[in-house]
Amino acid sequence: MKISTIKDAVLDFFFPNVCVSCGKDVDDKKSVVCRDCIDKIEYIKPPYCLTCFQPLPDGGAHCWQCRKTKYHFEKVIAVGRYTGILRKLILKFKEKDFLKTILAGLLLDTLTKNMDIESIDFIVPVPLSKRKEFERGYNQSGLLADILGKKLNKMVVSDNFIRIRNTSPQFELSREQRLINLKDSFFVRDPAEFKGKNIVIIDDIATTCLTLEESSKILKKSGAGNIHCLVLARD
Ligand SMILES: [Zn+2]
Ligand SMILES: [Zn+2]
């Protein structure tokens, strides 16, 4: 373990009441991010694409991509833009799993505002490959899904939808390359469990929505009902 990592861990343990984003004191002793920083998140407000949640500054119902694409999900629901404080929190979440509570809280607020909670059967995190999960120690989407499941009293299913192939990082690939990269990377172990069930899938960031689409396609092929995608940030 590097000295800086040990120092971070010690500081986090003894001084947890400091905002992880700006370093200022946090009034609420249980919180890890201050109110000012939470208020600075660039939440997505209308008008946005009714399918993929992409902000549409010029108005309209759908973005150009969604006008020409038929997705297997009903829609994407996102907390905010992948910028500023939200981006910072998502990046920090890769090392600091205690951020799960605040991030899951943001997801919960956004979900209840945008969806009929009664209609949800299962919450399913987008799986990481076994190798990635081992390297990181946890699946971030899984941690968020677990908290949401508890708060909403919904079942979280994280062992039936799995990643069977390691994919290269998506960010440096074109849309076509991303599609090839994702092909055959997901698998449903027991389709009977998902049959007719309405599912909310959880991921951290939606950029092209291709991971969400590939996940939805595989879940639908396994007989799932409606799929909604809940993400922290829309890039
Ligand atoms: Zn702050
Ligand atoms: Zn769209």
Coordinates of N, CA and C and ligand atoms in Angstrom, one line a residue:
M1 N 0.9 -1.2 0.0 CA 0.0 0.0 0.0 C 0.9 1.3 0.0
K2 N 0.5 2.2 -0.9 CA 1.3 3.4 -0.9 C 1.0 4.3 0.3
I3 N 2.1 5.1 0.7 CA 1.9 6.0 1.9 C 0.7 6.9 1.7
S4 N 0.5 7.5 0.5 CA -0.6 8.4 0.3 C -2.0 7.7 0.5
T5 N -2.0 6.4 0.1 CA -3.3 5.6 0.3 C -3.6 5.4 1.8
I6 N -2.5 5.1 2.5 CA -2.6 4.9 3.9 C -3.1 6.2 4.6
K7 N -2.4 7.3 4.2 CA -2.8 8.6 4.8 C -4.3 8.9 4.5
D8 N -4.7 8.6 3.3 CA -6.1 8.9 2.9 C -7.0 8.1 3.8
A9 N -6.7 6.8 4.0 CA -7.5 5.9 4.8 C -7.6 6.4 6.2
V10 N -6.4 6.8 6.8 CA -6.4 7.3 8.1 C -7.3 8.6 8.3
L11 N -7.1 9.5 7.3 CA -7.8 10.8 7.3 C -9.3 10.5 7.2
D12 N -9.7 9.6 6.3 CA -11.1 9.3 6.1 C -11.7 8.7 7.4
F13 N -10.9 8.0 8.1 CA -11.4 7.4 9.3 C -11.6 8.4 10.5
F14 N -10.6 9.3 10.6 CA -10.7 10.2 11.7 C -11.4 11.5 11.4
F15 N -11.5 11.9 10.2 CA -12.1 13.2 9.8 C -13.1 12.9 8.7
P16 N -14.2 12.1 9.0 CA -15.1 11.8 7.9 C -16.1 13.0 7.7
N17 N -16.0 14.1 8.4 CA -17.0 15.1 8.3 C -16.6 16.3 7.4
V18 N -15.7 16.0 6.5 CA -15.2 17.0 5.6 C -15.7 16.6 4.2
C19 N -16.2 17.6 3.5 CA -16.7 17.3 2.1 C -15.6 16.7 1.2
V20 N -15.9 15.5 0.6 CA -14.9 14.9 -0.2 C -14.6 15.7 -1.5
S21 N -15.5 16.6 -1.8 CA -15.4 17.3 -3.1 C -14.6 18.6 -2.9
C22 N -15.0 19.4 -1.9 CA -14.4 20.8 -1.7 C -13.6 20.9 -0.5
G23 N -13.6 19.9 0.5 CA -12.8 19.9 1.7 C -13.4 20.8 2.8
K24 N -14.5 21.4 2.6 CA -15.1 22.2 3.7 C -15.8 21.3 4.7
D25 N -16.0 21.8 5.9 CA -16.7 21.1 6.9 C -18.2 20.8 6.5
V26 N -18.6 19.6 6.8 CA -20.0 19.2 6.5 C -20.9 19.4 7.8
D27 N -22.0 20.1 7.7 CA -22.8 20.3 8.8 C -23.4 19.0 9.3
D28 N -24.0 18.2 8.4 CA -24.6 16.9 8.7 C -23.5 15.9 9.0
K29 N -23.3 15.4 10.2 CA -22.2 14.6 10.5 C -22.2 13.3 9.7
K30 N -23.4 12.9 9.2 CA -23.4 11.6 8.5 C -23.1 11.8 7.0
S31 N -23.0 13.1 6.6 CA -22.8 13.3 5.1 C -21.4 13.4 4.8
V32 N -21.0 13.0 3.6 CA -19.6 13.1 3.1 C -19.4 14.2 2.0
V33 N -20.5 14.8 1.6 CA -20.5 15.8 0.6 C -21.3 17.0 1.1
C34 N -20.8 18.2 1.0 CA -21.6 19.4 1.6 C -22.8 19.8 0.7
R35 N -23.7 20.5 1.3 CA -24.9 20.9 0.6 C -24.5 21.8 -0.6
D36 N -23.5 22.7 -0.5 CA -23.2 23.5 -1.6 C -22.8 22.7 -2.8
C37 N -22.0 21.6 -2.6 CA -21.5 20.8 -3.7 C -22.7 20.0 -4.3
I38 N -23.6 19.5 -3.5 CA -24.7 18.8 -4.0 C -25.6 19.7 -4.9
D39 N -25.7 21.0 -4.4 CA -26.5 22.0 -5.2 C -25.9 22.4 -6.5
K40 N -24.5 22.1 -6.6 CA -23.8 22.5 -7.8 C -23.9 21.5 -8.9
I41 N -24.5 20.3 -8.6 CA -24.6 19.2 -9.6 C -25.5 19.8 -10.7
E42 N -25.0 19.5 -11.9 CA -25.8 19.9 -13.1 C -26.9 18.9 -13.4
Y43 N -28.0 19.0 -12.6 CA -29.1 18.0 -12.8 C -29.7 18.2 -14.2
I44 N -30.2 17.1 -14.8 CA -30.8 17.2 -16.1 C -32.3 17.6 -16.0
K45 N -32.6 18.8 -16.6 CA -33.9 19.3 -16.5 C -34.5 19.3 -17.9
P46 N -35.8 19.3 -18.1 CA -36.4 19.4 -19.4 C -36.0 20.7 -20.1
P47 N -35.9 20.7 -21.5 CA -36.2 19.6 -22.3 C -35.0 18.6 -22.5
Y48 N -35.4 17.3 -22.4 CA -34.4 16.3 -22.7 C -35.0 15.2 -23.5
C49 N -34.2 14.4 -24.2 CA -34.7 13.3 -25.0 C -35.5 12.3 -24.2
L50 N -36.8 12.0 -24.6 CA -37.6 11.2 -23.8 C -37.2 9.7 -23.7
T51 N -36.2 9.4 -24.6 CA -35.7 8.0 -24.6 C -34.4 7.9 -23.9
C52 N -33.4 8.8 -24.2 CA -32.1 8.6 -23.7 C -31.7 9.7 -22.7
F53 N -32.6 10.7 -22.4 CA -32.3 11.7 -21.4 C -31.2 12.7 -21.7
Q54 N -30.8 12.7 -23.0 CA -29.8 13.7 -23.5 C -30.5 15.0 -23.5
P55 N -29.9 16.0 -22.8 CA -30.5 17.4 -22.8 C -30.7 17.9 -24.3
L56 N -31.8 18.5 -24.5 CA -32.1 19.0 -25.9 C -32.3 20.6 -25.8
P57 N -31.2 21.3 -25.8 CA -31.3 22.8 -25.6 C -32.3 23.4 -26.6
D58 N -32.4 22.9 -27.8 CA -33.3 23.5 -28.8 C -34.7 22.9 -28.7
G59 N -35.0 22.1 -27.7 CA -36.3 21.5 -27.5 C -36.5 20.3 -28.3
G60 N -37.8 19.8 -28.4 CA -38.1 18.6 -29.2 C -38.3 17.4 -28.2
A61 N -38.8 16.3 -28.7 CA -39.0 15.1 -27.9 C -37.9 14.1 -27.9
H62 N -37.2 14.0 -29.0 CA -36.2 13.0 -29.1 C -34.9 13.5 -29.8
C63 N -33.8 13.0 -29.4 CA -32.5 13.4 -30.1 C -32.4 12.7 -31.4
W64 N -31.5 13.1 -32.2 CA -31.4 12.6 -33.6 C -31.0 11.1 -33.5
Q65 N -30.2 10.7 -32.6 CA -29.8 9.3 -32.5 C -31.1 8.4 -32.1
C66 N -31.9 8.8 -31.2 CA -33.1 8.1 -30.8 C -34.2 8.1 -31.9
R67 N -34.2 9.1 -32.7 CA -35.1 9.1 -33.8 C -34.9 8.0 -34.8
K68 N -33.6 7.7 -34.9 CA -33.3 6.6 -35.9 C -32.9 5.3 -35.3
T69 N -33.0 5.1 -34.0 CA -32.6 3.9 -33.4 C -33.8 3.3 -32.6
K70 N -34.0 2.0 -32.7 CA -35.0 1.3 -31.9 C -34.3 0.6 -30.8
Y71 N -34.5 1.0 -29.6 CA -33.8 0.4 -28.4 C -34.6 -0.7 -27.8
H72 N -34.0 -1.5 -27.0 CA -34.7 -2.6 -26.3 C -35.2 -2.1 -24.9
F73 N -34.6 -0.9 -24.5 CA -35.1 -0.4 -23.2 C -36.2 0.6 -23.5
E74 N -37.0 0.9 -22.4 CA -38.0 1.9 -22.5 C -37.4 3.3 -22.6
K75 N -36.6 3.5 -21.5 CA -35.9 4.8 -21.5 C -34.7 4.8 -20.5
V76 N -33.9 5.8 -20.7 CA -32.8 6.0 -19.7 C -33.2 7.2 -18.8
I77 N -32.9 7.0 -17.5 CA -33.1 8.1 -16.6 C -31.8 8.4 -15.9
A78 N -31.4 9.7 -15.9 CA -30.1 10.1 -15.4 C -30.2 11.2 -14.4
V79 N -29.3 11.2 -13.4 CA -29.3 12.2 -12.4 C -28.9 13.5 -13.0
G80 N -27.7 13.5 -13.6 CA -27.2 14.8 -14.1 C -26.2 14.6 -15.3
R81 N -25.6 15.7 -15.7 CA -24.5 15.7 -16.7 C -23.2 15.1 -16.1
Y82 N -22.4 14.5 -17.0 CA -21.1 14.0 -16.5 C -20.1 15.1 -16.5
T83 N -20.2 16.0 -15.6 CA -19.4 17.2 -15.5 C -19.3 17.7 -14.1
G84 N -18.4 18.6 -13.8 CA -18.3 19.2 -12.4 C -18.3 18.2 -11.3
I85 N -19.1 18.6 -10.3 CA -19.1 17.8 -9.0 C -19.5 16.4 -9.2
L86 N -20.5 16.1 -10.1 CA -21.0 14.7 -10.2 C -19.9 13.9 -10.8
R87 N -19.2 14.4 -11.8 CA -18.1 13.7 -12.4 C -17.0 13.4 -11.4
K88 N -16.7 14.4 -10.6 CA -15.7 14.2 -9.5 C -16.1 13.1 -8.6
L89 N -17.4 13.1 -8.2 CA -17.9 12.1 -7.2 C -17.8 10.7 -7.8
I90 N -18.2 10.6 -9.1 CA -18.2 9.3 -9.8 C -16.7 8.8 -9.9
L91 N -15.8 9.6 -10.2 CA -14.4 9.2 -10.4 C -13.8 8.8 -9.0
K92 N -14.2 9.6 -7.9 CA -13.7 9.2 -6.6 C -14.4 7.9 -6.1
F93 N -15.6 7.6 -6.6 CA -16.3 6.4 -6.2 C -15.5 5.1 -6.6
K94 N -14.7 5.3 -7.6 CA -13.9 4.1 -8.0 C -12.9 3.7 -6.9
E95 N -12.5 4.6 -6.0 CA -11.6 4.2 -4.9 C -12.3 4.3 -3.6
K96 N -13.3 5.1 -3.5 CA -13.9 5.4 -2.1 C -15.3 4.9 -2.1
D97 N -15.5 3.6 -1.6 CA -16.8 3.0 -1.7 C -17.8 3.7 -0.8
F98 N -17.3 4.5 0.2 CA -18.3 5.1 1.1 C -19.2 6.2 0.4
L99 N -18.8 6.5 -0.8 CA -19.6 7.5 -1.5 C -20.9 6.8 -2.0
K100 N -21.0 5.5 -1.8 CA -22.2 4.8 -2.3 C -23.5 5.4 -1.8
T101 N -23.5 5.8 -0.5 CA -24.8 6.2 0.1 C -25.3 7.5 -0.5
I102 N -24.4 8.5 -0.7 CA -24.8 9.7 -1.3 C -25.2 9.5 -2.8
L103 N -24.5 8.7 -3.5 CA -24.8 8.5 -4.9 C -26.1 7.7 -5.1
A104 N -26.3 6.7 -4.2 CA -27.5 6.0 -4.3 C -28.7 6.9 -4.0
G105 N -28.5 7.8 -3.1 CA -29.5 8.8 -2.7 C -29.9 9.6 -3.9
L106 N -29.0 10.0 -4.7 CA -29.2 10.8 -5.9 C -30.0 10.0 -6.9
L107 N -29.6 8.7 -7.0 CA -30.4 7.8 -7.9 C -31.8 7.7 -7.5
L108 N -32.0 7.5 -6.2 CA -33.3 7.3 -5.6 C -34.2 8.5 -5.9
D109 N -33.7 9.7 -5.7 CA -34.5 10.9 -5.9 C -34.9 10.9 -7.4
T110 N -34.0 10.7 -8.3 CA -34.3 10.8 -9.7 C -35.2 9.7 -10.2
L111 N -35.1 8.5 -9.7 CA -35.9 7.4 -10.1 C -37.4 7.7 -9.6
T112 N -37.6 8.1 -8.4 CA -38.9 8.3 -7.9 C -39.6 9.4 -8.6
K113 N -38.9 10.4 -9.1 CA -39.5 11.5 -9.9 C -39.8 11.1 -11.3
N114 N -39.2 10.0 -11.8 CA -39.3 9.7 -13.2 C -40.0 8.4 -13.6
M115 N -40.4 7.6 -12.5 CA -40.9 6.3 -12.8 C -41.9 5.9 -11.8
D116 N -42.9 5.1 -12.2 CA -43.8 4.4 -11.2 C -43.1 3.3 -10.5
I117 N -42.7 3.5 -9.3 CA -41.9 2.5 -8.5 C -42.7 1.2 -8.4
E118 N -44.0 1.3 -8.3 CA -44.8 0.1 -8.1 C -44.6 -0.9 -9.3
S119 N -44.3 -0.4 -10.5 CA -44.2 -1.3 -11.6 C -42.8 -2.1 -11.7
I120 N -41.9 -1.8 -10.8 CA -40.6 -2.4 -10.8 C -40.6 -3.8 -10.1
D121 N -40.1 -4.8 -10.8 CA -40.0 -6.1 -10.1 C -38.5 -6.3 -9.6
F122 N -37.6 -6.1 -10.4 CA -36.2 -6.3 -10.0 C -35.3 -5.1 -10.3
I123 N -34.2 -5.0 -9.5 CA -33.2 -4.1 -9.8 C -31.9 -4.9 -10.1
V124 N -31.3 -4.6 -11.3 CA -30.2 -5.4 -11.8 C -29.0 -4.5 -12.1
P125 N -27.9 -4.7 -11.5 CA -26.7 -3.9 -11.8 C -26.1 -4.4 -13.1
V126 N -25.6 -3.5 -13.9 CA -24.8 -3.9 -15.1 C -23.5 -4.6 -14.6
P127 N -23.3 -5.8 -14.9 CA -22.1 -6.5 -14.3 C -20.8 -6.1 -14.9
L128 N -19.8 -6.2 -14.0 CA -18.4 -6.0 -14.4 C -17.9 -7.4 -14.8
S129 N -16.8 -7.5 -15.5 CA -16.1 -8.8 -15.7 C -15.6 -9.2 -14.4
K130 N -15.4 -10.5 -14.2 CA -14.9 -11.0 -12.9 C -13.5 -10.4 -12.6
R131 N -12.7 -10.3 -13.7 CA -11.3 -9.7 -13.5 C -11.4 -8.3 -13.0
K132 N -12.3 -7.5 -13.6 CA -12.4 -6.1 -13.2 C -12.9 -6.0 -11.7
E133 N -13.9 -6.8 -11.4 CA -14.5 -6.8 -10.1 C -13.4 -7.2 -9.1
F134 N -12.6 -8.1 -9.4 CA -11.5 -8.6 -8.5 C -10.5 -7.4 -8.3
E135 N -10.1 -6.8 -9.4 CA -9.1 -5.7 -9.4 C -9.6 -4.5 -8.5
R136 N -10.9 -4.2 -8.6 CA -11.5 -3.1 -7.9 C -12.0 -3.4 -6.5
G137 N -12.3 -4.7 -6.4 CA -12.8 -5.2 -5.1 C -14.3 -5.1 -5.0
Y138 N -15.0 -4.4 -5.8 CA -16.4 -4.3 -5.8 C -17.0 -3.8 -7.2
N139 N -18.2 -4.1 -7.4 CA -18.9 -3.6 -8.6 C -19.7 -2.3 -8.1
Q140 N -19.3 -1.2 -8.6 CA -19.9 0.1 -8.1 C -21.4 0.1 -8.4
S141 N -21.8 -0.4 -9.5 CA -23.3 -0.5 -9.8 C -24.0 -1.4 -8.9
G142 N -23.3 -2.5 -8.5 CA -23.9 -3.4 -7.6 C -24.1 -2.8 -6.2
L143 N -23.1 -2.0 -5.7 CA -23.3 -1.3 -4.4 C -24.5 -0.4 -4.4
L144 N -24.6 0.4 -5.6 CA -25.7 1.3 -5.7 C -27.0 0.6 -5.7
A145 N -27.1 -0.5 -6.5 CA -28.3 -1.3 -6.6 C -28.7 -1.9 -5.3
D146 N -27.8 -2.3 -4.5 CA -28.1 -2.9 -3.1 C -28.8 -1.9 -2.3
I147 N -28.3 -0.6 -2.3 CA -28.9 0.4 -1.4 C -30.3 0.8 -1.9
L148 N -30.4 0.9 -3.3 CA -31.7 1.2 -3.9 C -32.7 0.1 -3.5
G149 N -32.3 -1.1 -3.7 CA -33.2 -2.2 -3.4 C -33.8 -2.2 -2.0
K150 N -32.9 -1.9 -1.0 CA -33.3 -1.8 0.4 C -34.3 -0.6 0.6
K151 N -33.9 0.5 0.0 CA -34.8 1.7 0.2 C -36.2 1.5 -0.5
L152 N -36.2 0.9 -1.6 CA -37.5 0.7 -2.3 C -38.2 -0.6 -2.0
N153 N -37.5 -1.4 -1.2 CA -38.0 -2.7 -0.9 C -38.2 -3.6 -2.2
K154 N -37.2 -3.6 -3.0 CA -37.3 -4.3 -4.3 C -36.1 -5.3 -4.3
M155 N -36.3 -6.4 -5.0 CA -35.3 -7.4 -5.0 C -34.2 -7.0 -6.0
V156 N -32.9 -7.2 -5.5 CA -31.8 -6.9 -6.4 C -31.3 -8.3 -6.8
V157 N -31.2 -8.4 -8.2 CA -30.7 -9.7 -8.7 C -29.3 -9.4 -9.4
S158 N -28.2 -9.9 -8.8 CA -26.9 -9.5 -9.4 C -26.2 -10.8 -9.8
D159 N -26.7 -12.0 -9.6 CA -26.0 -13.2 -10.0 C -26.6 -13.9 -11.2
N160 N -27.7 -13.3 -11.8 CA -28.3 -14.0 -12.9 C -27.9 -13.4 -14.2
F161 N -27.5 -12.1 -14.2 CA -27.1 -11.4 -15.4 C -25.6 -11.1 -15.2
I162 N -24.8 -11.8 -16.1 CA -23.3 -11.8 -15.9 C -22.6 -11.4 -17.1
R163 N -21.3 -10.9 -16.9 CA -20.5 -10.6 -18.0 C -19.6 -11.8 -18.3
I164 N -19.6 -12.3 -19.5 CA -18.8 -13.5 -19.8 C -17.6 -13.3 -20.6
R165 N -17.4 -12.0 -21.0 CA -16.2 -11.7 -21.8 C -15.7 -10.4 -21.3
N166 N -14.3 -10.3 -21.2 CA -13.7 -9.0 -20.9 C -13.8 -8.1 -22.1
T167 N -14.3 -6.9 -22.0 CA -14.3 -5.9 -23.1 C -13.2 -4.9 -22.9
S168 N -12.7 -4.3 -24.0 CA -11.7 -3.3 -23.9 C -12.4 -2.0 -23.4
P169 N -11.7 -1.1 -22.8 CA -12.4 0.2 -22.4 C -13.1 0.8 -23.6
Q170 N -14.3 1.3 -23.4 CA -15.2 1.8 -24.5 C -14.8 3.2 -25.0
F171 N -14.2 4.0 -24.1 CA -14.1 5.4 -24.4 C -13.3 5.8 -25.6
E172 N -12.3 4.9 -26.0 CA -11.5 5.3 -27.1 C -12.0 4.7 -28.5
L173 N -13.2 4.0 -28.4 CA -13.7 3.4 -29.6 C -14.8 4.1 -30.3
S174 N -15.0 3.9 -31.6 CA -16.1 4.5 -32.3 C -17.4 3.7 -32.0
R175 N -18.5 4.3 -32.4 CA -19.8 3.6 -32.1 C -19.8 2.2 -32.7
E176 N -19.3 2.0 -33.9 CA -19.3 0.7 -34.6 C -18.4 -0.3 -33.8
Q177 N -17.2 0.3 -33.4 CA -16.2 -0.6 -32.7 C -16.8 -1.0 -31.3
R178 N -17.6 -0.1 -30.7 CA -18.2 -0.3 -29.4 C -19.1 -1.5 -29.5
L179 N -19.9 -1.5 -30.6 CA -20.9 -2.5 -30.8 C -20.2 -3.9 -30.9
I180 N -19.1 -4.0 -31.7 CA -18.4 -5.2 -31.9 C -17.8 -5.6 -30.5
N181 N -17.3 -4.6 -29.8 CA -16.6 -4.9 -28.5 C -17.6 -5.5 -27.5
L182 N -18.9 -5.1 -27.6 CA -19.8 -5.5 -26.6 C -20.5 -6.9 -26.9
K183 N -20.4 -7.2 -28.2 CA -21.1 -8.4 -28.7 C -20.8 -9.7 -27.9
D184 N -21.8 -10.4 -27.5 CA -21.7 -11.6 -26.7 C -20.9 -11.5 -25.4
S185 N -21.0 -10.3 -24.8 CA -20.3 -10.1 -23.5 C -21.2 -10.3 -22.3
F186 N -22.5 -10.4 -22.5 CA -23.4 -10.6 -21.4 C -24.2 -11.9 -21.6
F187 N -24.6 -12.4 -20.4 CA -25.3 -13.7 -20.4 C -26.3 -13.8 -19.3
V188 N -27.5 -14.4 -19.5 CA -28.4 -14.6 -18.5 C -28.4 -16.1 -18.1
R189 N -28.1 -16.4 -16.9 CA -27.9 -17.8 -16.5 C -29.3 -18.6 -16.5
D190 N -30.3 -17.9 -15.8 CA -31.6 -18.6 -15.7 C -32.7 -17.7 -16.2
P191 N -33.0 -17.8 -17.5 CA -34.0 -16.9 -18.1 C -35.4 -16.9 -17.4
A192 N -35.7 -18.1 -16.8 CA -37.0 -18.2 -16.1 C -37.2 -17.2 -15.0
E193 N -36.1 -16.8 -14.3 CA -36.1 -15.8 -13.2 C -36.6 -14.4 -13.7
F194 N -36.2 -14.1 -15.0 CA -36.5 -12.8 -15.5 C -37.8 -12.7 -16.3
K195 N -38.4 -13.9 -16.6 CA -39.5 -13.9 -17.5 C -40.7 -13.0 -17.1
G196 N -41.0 -12.1 -17.9 CA -42.1 -11.2 -17.7 C -41.9 -10.1 -16.6
K197 N -40.7 -10.1 -16.1 CA -40.4 -9.1 -15.0 C -39.9 -7.8 -15.5
N198 N -40.4 -6.7 -14.9 CA -40.0 -5.4 -15.2 C -38.7 -5.0 -14.4
I199 N -37.7 -4.6 -15.2 CA -36.3 -4.5 -14.6 C -35.8 -3.1 -14.7
V200 N -35.2 -2.6 -13.7 CA -34.4 -1.4 -13.7 C -32.9 -1.8 -13.7
I201 N -32.2 -1.4 -14.7 CA -30.8 -1.7 -14.7 C -30.0 -0.5 -14.3
I202 N -28.9 -0.7 -13.5 CA -28.2 0.4 -12.9 C -26.8 0.4 -13.5
D203 N -26.4 1.6 -13.9 CA -25.0 1.8 -14.4 C -24.5 3.1 -13.9
D204 N -23.2 3.4 -14.0 CA -22.7 4.7 -13.5 C -22.9 5.8 -14.6
I205 N -22.4 5.6 -15.8 CA -22.4 6.6 -16.8 C -23.0 6.1 -18.1
A206 N -23.8 6.9 -18.8 CA -24.3 6.5 -20.1 C -23.7 7.5 -21.1
T207 N -22.9 6.9 -22.0 CA -22.3 7.8 -23.0 C -23.0 7.6 -24.3
T208 N -22.8 6.5 -24.9 CA -23.5 6.2 -26.2 C -24.8 5.4 -25.9
C209 N -25.0 4.9 -24.7 CA -26.1 4.0 -24.3 C -26.0 2.6 -24.9
L210 N -24.8 2.3 -25.5 CA -24.7 1.0 -26.1 C -24.6 -0.2 -25.1
T211 N -23.9 0.1 -24.0 CA -23.8 -0.9 -23.0 C -25.2 -1.2 -22.4
L212 N -26.0 -0.1 -22.2 CA -27.4 -0.3 -21.7 C -28.2 -1.0 -22.7
E213 N -28.0 -0.7 -24.0 CA -28.8 -1.3 -25.1 C -28.5 -2.8 -25.2
E214 N -27.2 -3.1 -25.1 CA -26.8 -4.6 -25.2 C -27.3 -5.3 -24.0
S215 N -27.2 -4.7 -22.8 CA -27.8 -5.4 -21.6 C -29.3 -5.6 -21.8
S216 N -30.0 -4.6 -22.2 CA -31.5 -4.7 -22.4 C -31.8 -5.7 -23.4
K217 N -31.0 -5.8 -24.5 CA -31.3 -6.8 -25.5 C -31.2 -8.2 -25.0
I218 N -30.2 -8.4 -24.2 CA -30.0 -9.8 -23.7 C -31.1 -10.1 -22.7
L219 N -31.5 -9.1 -21.8 CA -32.5 -9.4 -20.8 C -33.8 -9.6 -21.5
K220 N -34.1 -8.8 -22.6 CA -35.4 -9.0 -23.3 C -35.4 -10.3 -24.0
K221 N -34.3 -10.7 -24.6 CA -34.3 -12.1 -25.2 C -34.5 -13.2 -24.3
S222 N -34.2 -12.9 -23.0 CA -34.4 -13.9 -21.9 C -35.9 -13.9 -21.4
G223 N -36.7 -13.0 -22.0 CA -38.1 -12.9 -21.7 C -38.5 -11.8 -20.7
A224 N -37.6 -10.9 -20.3 CA -37.9 -9.9 -19.4 C -39.0 -8.9 -20.0
G225 N -39.7 -8.3 -19.1 CA -40.7 -7.3 -19.5 C -40.1 -6.0 -19.9
N226 N -40.6 -4.9 -19.3 CA -40.0 -3.6 -19.6 C -38.6 -3.4 -18.9
I227 N -37.7 -2.7 -19.6 CA -36.4 -2.4 -19.1 C -36.3 -0.9 -19.0
H228 N -36.0 -0.4 -17.8 CA -35.6 1.0 -17.7 C -34.1 1.1 -17.2
C229 N -33.4 2.1 -17.6 CA -32.0 2.2 -17.3 C -31.8 3.4 -16.4
L230 N -31.2 3.2 -15.2 CA -31.0 4.3 -14.3 C -29.5 4.5 -14.2
V231 N -29.0 5.7 -14.5 CA -27.6 6.0 -14.4 C -27.3 7.3 -13.6
L232 N -26.1 7.4 -13.1 CA -25.8 8.6 -12.4 C -25.6 9.8 -13.4
A233 N -24.9 9.5 -14.5 CA -24.6 10.6 -15.3 C -24.8 10.3 -16.8
R234 N -25.3 11.3 -17.5 CA -25.5 11.2 -19.0 C -24.4 12.1 -19.6
D235 N -23.5 11.4 -20.3 CA -22.3 12.1 -20.8 C -22.7 12.8 -22.2
Ligands
ZN1 ZN -18.3 20.6 -0.8
ZN2 ZN -32.1 10.3 -27.3

